[in-house]
Short mmCIF file of C-alpha atoms in Angstrom, two decimals:
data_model
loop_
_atom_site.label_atom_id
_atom_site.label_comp_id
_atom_site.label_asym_id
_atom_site.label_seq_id
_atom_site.Cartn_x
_atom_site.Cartn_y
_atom_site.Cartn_z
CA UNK A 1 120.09 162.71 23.99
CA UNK A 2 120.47 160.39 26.80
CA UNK A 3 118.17 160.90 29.97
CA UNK A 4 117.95 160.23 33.65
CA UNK A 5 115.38 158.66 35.66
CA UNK A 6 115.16 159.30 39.63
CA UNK A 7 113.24 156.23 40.93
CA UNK A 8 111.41 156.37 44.69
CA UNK A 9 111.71 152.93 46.19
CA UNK A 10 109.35 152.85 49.40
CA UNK A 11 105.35 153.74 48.32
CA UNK A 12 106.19 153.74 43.71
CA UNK A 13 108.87 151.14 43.10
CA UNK A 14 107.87 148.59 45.64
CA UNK A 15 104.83 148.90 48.28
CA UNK A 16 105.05 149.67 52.00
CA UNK A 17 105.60 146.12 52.35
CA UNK A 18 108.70 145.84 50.31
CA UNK A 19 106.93 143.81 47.04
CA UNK A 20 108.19 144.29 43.80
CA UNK A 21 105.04 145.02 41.00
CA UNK A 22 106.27 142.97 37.67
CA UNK A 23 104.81 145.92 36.15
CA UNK A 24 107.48 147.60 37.52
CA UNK A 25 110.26 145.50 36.51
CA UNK A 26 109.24 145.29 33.03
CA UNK A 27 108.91 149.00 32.93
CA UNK A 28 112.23 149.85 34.16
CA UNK A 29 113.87 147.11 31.67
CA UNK A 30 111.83 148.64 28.65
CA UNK A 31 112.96 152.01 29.39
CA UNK A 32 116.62 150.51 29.51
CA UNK A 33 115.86 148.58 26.00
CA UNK A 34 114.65 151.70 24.68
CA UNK A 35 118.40 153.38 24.63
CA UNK A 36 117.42 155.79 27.94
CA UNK A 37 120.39 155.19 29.50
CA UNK A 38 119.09 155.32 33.21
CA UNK A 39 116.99 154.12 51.02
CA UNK A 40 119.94 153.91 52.90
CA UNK A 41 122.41 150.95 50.34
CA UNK A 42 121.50 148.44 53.25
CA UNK A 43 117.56 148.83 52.24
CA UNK A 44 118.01 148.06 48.61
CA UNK A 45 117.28 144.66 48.26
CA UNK A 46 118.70 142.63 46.25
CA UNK A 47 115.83 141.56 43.90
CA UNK A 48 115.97 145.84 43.65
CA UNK A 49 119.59 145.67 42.13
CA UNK A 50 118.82 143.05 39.69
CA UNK A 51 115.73 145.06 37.92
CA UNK A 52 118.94 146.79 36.68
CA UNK A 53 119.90 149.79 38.17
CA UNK A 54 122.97 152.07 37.14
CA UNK A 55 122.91 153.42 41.08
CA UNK A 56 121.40 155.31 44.30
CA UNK A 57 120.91 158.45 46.12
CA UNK A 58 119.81 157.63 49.83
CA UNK A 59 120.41 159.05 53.38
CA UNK A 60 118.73 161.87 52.20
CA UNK A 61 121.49 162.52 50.06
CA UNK A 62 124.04 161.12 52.32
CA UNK A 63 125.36 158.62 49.90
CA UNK A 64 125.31 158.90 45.98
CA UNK A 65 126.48 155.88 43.80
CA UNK A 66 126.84 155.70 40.12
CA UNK A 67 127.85 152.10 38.73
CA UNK A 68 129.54 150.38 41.23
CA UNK A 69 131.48 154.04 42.32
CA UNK A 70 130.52 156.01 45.22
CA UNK A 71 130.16 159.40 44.58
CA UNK A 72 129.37 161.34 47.70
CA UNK A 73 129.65 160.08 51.35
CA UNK A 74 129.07 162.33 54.13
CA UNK A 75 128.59 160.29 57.85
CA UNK A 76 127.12 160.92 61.08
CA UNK A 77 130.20 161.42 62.94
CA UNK A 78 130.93 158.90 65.42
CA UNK A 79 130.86 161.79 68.22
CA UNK A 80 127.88 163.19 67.13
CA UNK A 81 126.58 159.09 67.34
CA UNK A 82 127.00 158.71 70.66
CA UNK A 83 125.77 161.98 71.78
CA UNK A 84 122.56 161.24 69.94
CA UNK A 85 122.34 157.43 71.08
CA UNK A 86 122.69 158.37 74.99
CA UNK A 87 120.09 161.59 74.25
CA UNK A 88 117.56 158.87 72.79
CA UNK A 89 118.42 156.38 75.83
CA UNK A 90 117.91 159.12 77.99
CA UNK A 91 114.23 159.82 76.96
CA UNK A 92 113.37 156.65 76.20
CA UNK A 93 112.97 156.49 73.03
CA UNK A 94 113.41 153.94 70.41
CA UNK A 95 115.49 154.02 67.41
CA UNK A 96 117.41 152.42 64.81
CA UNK A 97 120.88 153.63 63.06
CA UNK A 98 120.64 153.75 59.07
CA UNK A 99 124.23 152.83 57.81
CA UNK A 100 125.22 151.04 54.18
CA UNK A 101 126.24 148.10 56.85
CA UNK A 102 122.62 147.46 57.83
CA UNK A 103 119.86 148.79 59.60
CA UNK A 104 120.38 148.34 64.14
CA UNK A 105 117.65 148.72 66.18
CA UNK A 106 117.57 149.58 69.94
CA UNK A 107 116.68 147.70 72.35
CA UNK A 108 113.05 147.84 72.33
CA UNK A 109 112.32 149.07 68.97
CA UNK A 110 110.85 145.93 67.87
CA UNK A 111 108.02 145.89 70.71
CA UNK A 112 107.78 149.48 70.76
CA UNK A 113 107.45 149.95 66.90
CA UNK A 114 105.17 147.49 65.87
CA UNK A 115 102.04 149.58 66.84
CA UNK A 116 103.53 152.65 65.31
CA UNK A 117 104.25 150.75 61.87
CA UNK A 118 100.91 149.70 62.12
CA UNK A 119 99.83 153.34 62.31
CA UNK A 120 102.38 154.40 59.07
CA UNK A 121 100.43 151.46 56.95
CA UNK A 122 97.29 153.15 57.84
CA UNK A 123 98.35 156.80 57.40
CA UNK A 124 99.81 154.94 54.15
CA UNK A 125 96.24 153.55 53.29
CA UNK A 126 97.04 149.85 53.94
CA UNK A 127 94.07 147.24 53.76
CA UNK A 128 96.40 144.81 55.56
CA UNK A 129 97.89 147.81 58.09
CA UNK A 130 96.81 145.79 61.22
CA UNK A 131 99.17 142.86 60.29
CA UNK A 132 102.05 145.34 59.48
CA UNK A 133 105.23 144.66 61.45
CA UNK A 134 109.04 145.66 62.66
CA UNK A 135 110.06 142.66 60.72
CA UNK A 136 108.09 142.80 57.98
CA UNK A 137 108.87 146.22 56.64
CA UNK A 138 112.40 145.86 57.57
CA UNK A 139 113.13 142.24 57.09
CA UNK A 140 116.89 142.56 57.22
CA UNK A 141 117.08 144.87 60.32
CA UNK A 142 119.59 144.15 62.85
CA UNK A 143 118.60 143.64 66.36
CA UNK A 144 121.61 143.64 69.08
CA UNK A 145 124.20 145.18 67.10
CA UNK A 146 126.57 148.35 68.30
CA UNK A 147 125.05 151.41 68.44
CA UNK A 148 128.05 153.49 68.38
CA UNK A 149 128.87 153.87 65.04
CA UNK A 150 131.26 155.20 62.12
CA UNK A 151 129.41 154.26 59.52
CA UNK A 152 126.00 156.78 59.55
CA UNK A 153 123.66 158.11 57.10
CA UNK A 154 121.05 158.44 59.30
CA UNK A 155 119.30 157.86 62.66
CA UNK A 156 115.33 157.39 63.25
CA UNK A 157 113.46 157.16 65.96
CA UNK A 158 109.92 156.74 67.43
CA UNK A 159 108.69 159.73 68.76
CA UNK A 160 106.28 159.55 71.53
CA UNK A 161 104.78 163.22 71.24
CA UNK A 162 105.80 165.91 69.04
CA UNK A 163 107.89 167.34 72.03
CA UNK A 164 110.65 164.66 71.47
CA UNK A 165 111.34 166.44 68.19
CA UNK A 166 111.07 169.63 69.75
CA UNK A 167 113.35 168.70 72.12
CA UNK A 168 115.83 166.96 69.66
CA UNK A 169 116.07 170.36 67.31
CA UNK A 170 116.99 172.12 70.37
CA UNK A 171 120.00 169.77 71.72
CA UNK A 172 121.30 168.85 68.12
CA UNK A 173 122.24 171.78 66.13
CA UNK A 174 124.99 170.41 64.20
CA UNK A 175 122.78 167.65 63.01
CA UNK A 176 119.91 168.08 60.83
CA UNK A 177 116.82 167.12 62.37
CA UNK A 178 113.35 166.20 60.92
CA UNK A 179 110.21 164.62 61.04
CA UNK A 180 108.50 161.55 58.69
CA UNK A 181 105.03 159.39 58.87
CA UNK A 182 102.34 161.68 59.21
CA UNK A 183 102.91 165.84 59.59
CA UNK A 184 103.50 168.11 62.17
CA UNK A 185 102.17 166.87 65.81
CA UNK A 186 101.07 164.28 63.68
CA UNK A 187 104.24 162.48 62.89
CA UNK A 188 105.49 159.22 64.14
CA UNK A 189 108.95 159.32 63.81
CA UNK A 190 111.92 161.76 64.29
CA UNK A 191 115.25 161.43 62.40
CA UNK A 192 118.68 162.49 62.80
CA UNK A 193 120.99 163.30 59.41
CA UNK A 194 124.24 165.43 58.20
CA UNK A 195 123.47 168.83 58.30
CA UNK A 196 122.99 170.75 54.90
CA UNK A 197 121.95 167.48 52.91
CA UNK A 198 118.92 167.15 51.03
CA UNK A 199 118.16 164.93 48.25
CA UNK A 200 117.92 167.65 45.92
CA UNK A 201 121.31 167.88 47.27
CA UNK A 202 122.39 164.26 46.09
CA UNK A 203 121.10 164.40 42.84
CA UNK A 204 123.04 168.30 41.69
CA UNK A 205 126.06 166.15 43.40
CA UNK A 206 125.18 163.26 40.70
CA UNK A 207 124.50 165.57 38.03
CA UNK A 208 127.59 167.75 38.79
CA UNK A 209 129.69 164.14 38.85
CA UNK A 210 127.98 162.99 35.33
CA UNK A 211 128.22 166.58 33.60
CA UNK A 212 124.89 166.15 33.07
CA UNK A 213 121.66 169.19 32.85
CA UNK A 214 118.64 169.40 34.80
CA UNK A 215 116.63 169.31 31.93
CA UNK A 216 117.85 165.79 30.84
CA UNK A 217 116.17 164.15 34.39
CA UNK A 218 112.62 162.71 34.95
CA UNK A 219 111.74 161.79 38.79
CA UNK A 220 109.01 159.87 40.16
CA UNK A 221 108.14 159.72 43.58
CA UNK A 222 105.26 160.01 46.34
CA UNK A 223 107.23 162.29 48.53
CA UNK A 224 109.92 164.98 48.58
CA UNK A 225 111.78 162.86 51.04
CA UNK A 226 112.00 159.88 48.92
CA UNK A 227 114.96 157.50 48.71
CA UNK A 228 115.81 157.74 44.22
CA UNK A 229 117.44 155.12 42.30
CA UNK A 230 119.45 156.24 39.25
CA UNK A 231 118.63 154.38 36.37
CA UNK A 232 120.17 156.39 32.56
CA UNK A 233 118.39 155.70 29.92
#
């Protein structure tokens, strides 16, 4: 019987700054020897895809590939962008848009979020945390690029008390919106996504797609949250 493994990236397959264990590697390509057929797309990085990897669920279950074909893709609408973009603008707060095109920052969400990504390495139990930057955890991000966009999954942003996601569940109820880095009052960012999605939702979209049972998956992960590569084994 074959199985299904459900891979975190961010904090099991690589480490809050984006390096690749060998371990790993070698792990995931014995698993593939052994006949077990096993982020947004923008944040899988290449040297990800060529561990060998039969696809993703990201967005919080947004977007679901399986070998090259995409499965599921439910956007942000372009409305609902725009809406949200001038709300954040409004407030001041800084952002960037998660789409399969690339990560695009705000304005000022390199200056503004290198202390807070400092704080996420620490929360994260980082040695290094007070080196952590913008850059370096997102090395690919996209700084002056449109921010009215088609092309969704997701939308984060930096919140500067636990009032700006207050505030954000109240004006966007045909968005679902959360919290991630740290709990409650605690948390250091807010983030927009399509209502109803879940990565639990993603994968019973996958497993629906492959005809495939629940009791034929393994998942590994640090958080309920996390972004799951597909690898069949």
């Amino acid at each position: 019987m074959s199985k299904i493994i459900f891979i975190d990236v961010d904090g099991t397959l690589v480490d809050y700054e984006n390096k690749l264990p060998s371990s790993a590697v070698e792990a995931i390509r014995q698993a593939r020897k052994n006949e077990h057929k096993g982020r947004s797309k923008a944040e899988i990085y290449p040297e990800i895809w060529a561990i060998g990897v039969d696809g993703l669920i990201g967005g919080n279950g947004a977007y679901v590939e399986d070998n090259g074909k995409v499965v599921v893709h439910r956007l942000i609408t372009l409305d609902q962008c725009k809406r949200i973009v001038d709300w954040l603008h409004s407030r001041k707060l800084e952002f960037y848009l998660e789409s399969n095109n690339g990560l695009f920052a705000s304005e000022n969400f390199e200056a503004a979020g290198n202390p807070v990504i400092k704080k996420y390495a620490a929360y994260k139990g980082k040695a290094d945390a007070e080196v952590m930057t913008v850059r370096k955890i997102f090395p690919d991000m996209i700084f002056g690029g449109d921010l009215y966009r088609d092309d969704l999954n997701k939308i984060s942003f930096i919140l500067n008390s636990y009032d700006d996601y207050l505030a954000a569940a109240e004006e966007f109820t045909d968005v679902k919106v959360g919290t991630w880095g740290g709990k409650g009052d605690t948390a250091l960012f807010g983030d927009f996504g399509v209502k109803g999605l879940s990565k639990s939702r993603g994968i019973a979209d996958l497993m629906e797609y492959l005809n495939a049972d629940k009791a034929d998956t393994i998942a590994f992960g640090d958080s309920k949250w996390a972004t799951k590569l597909l690898i069949k084994i």
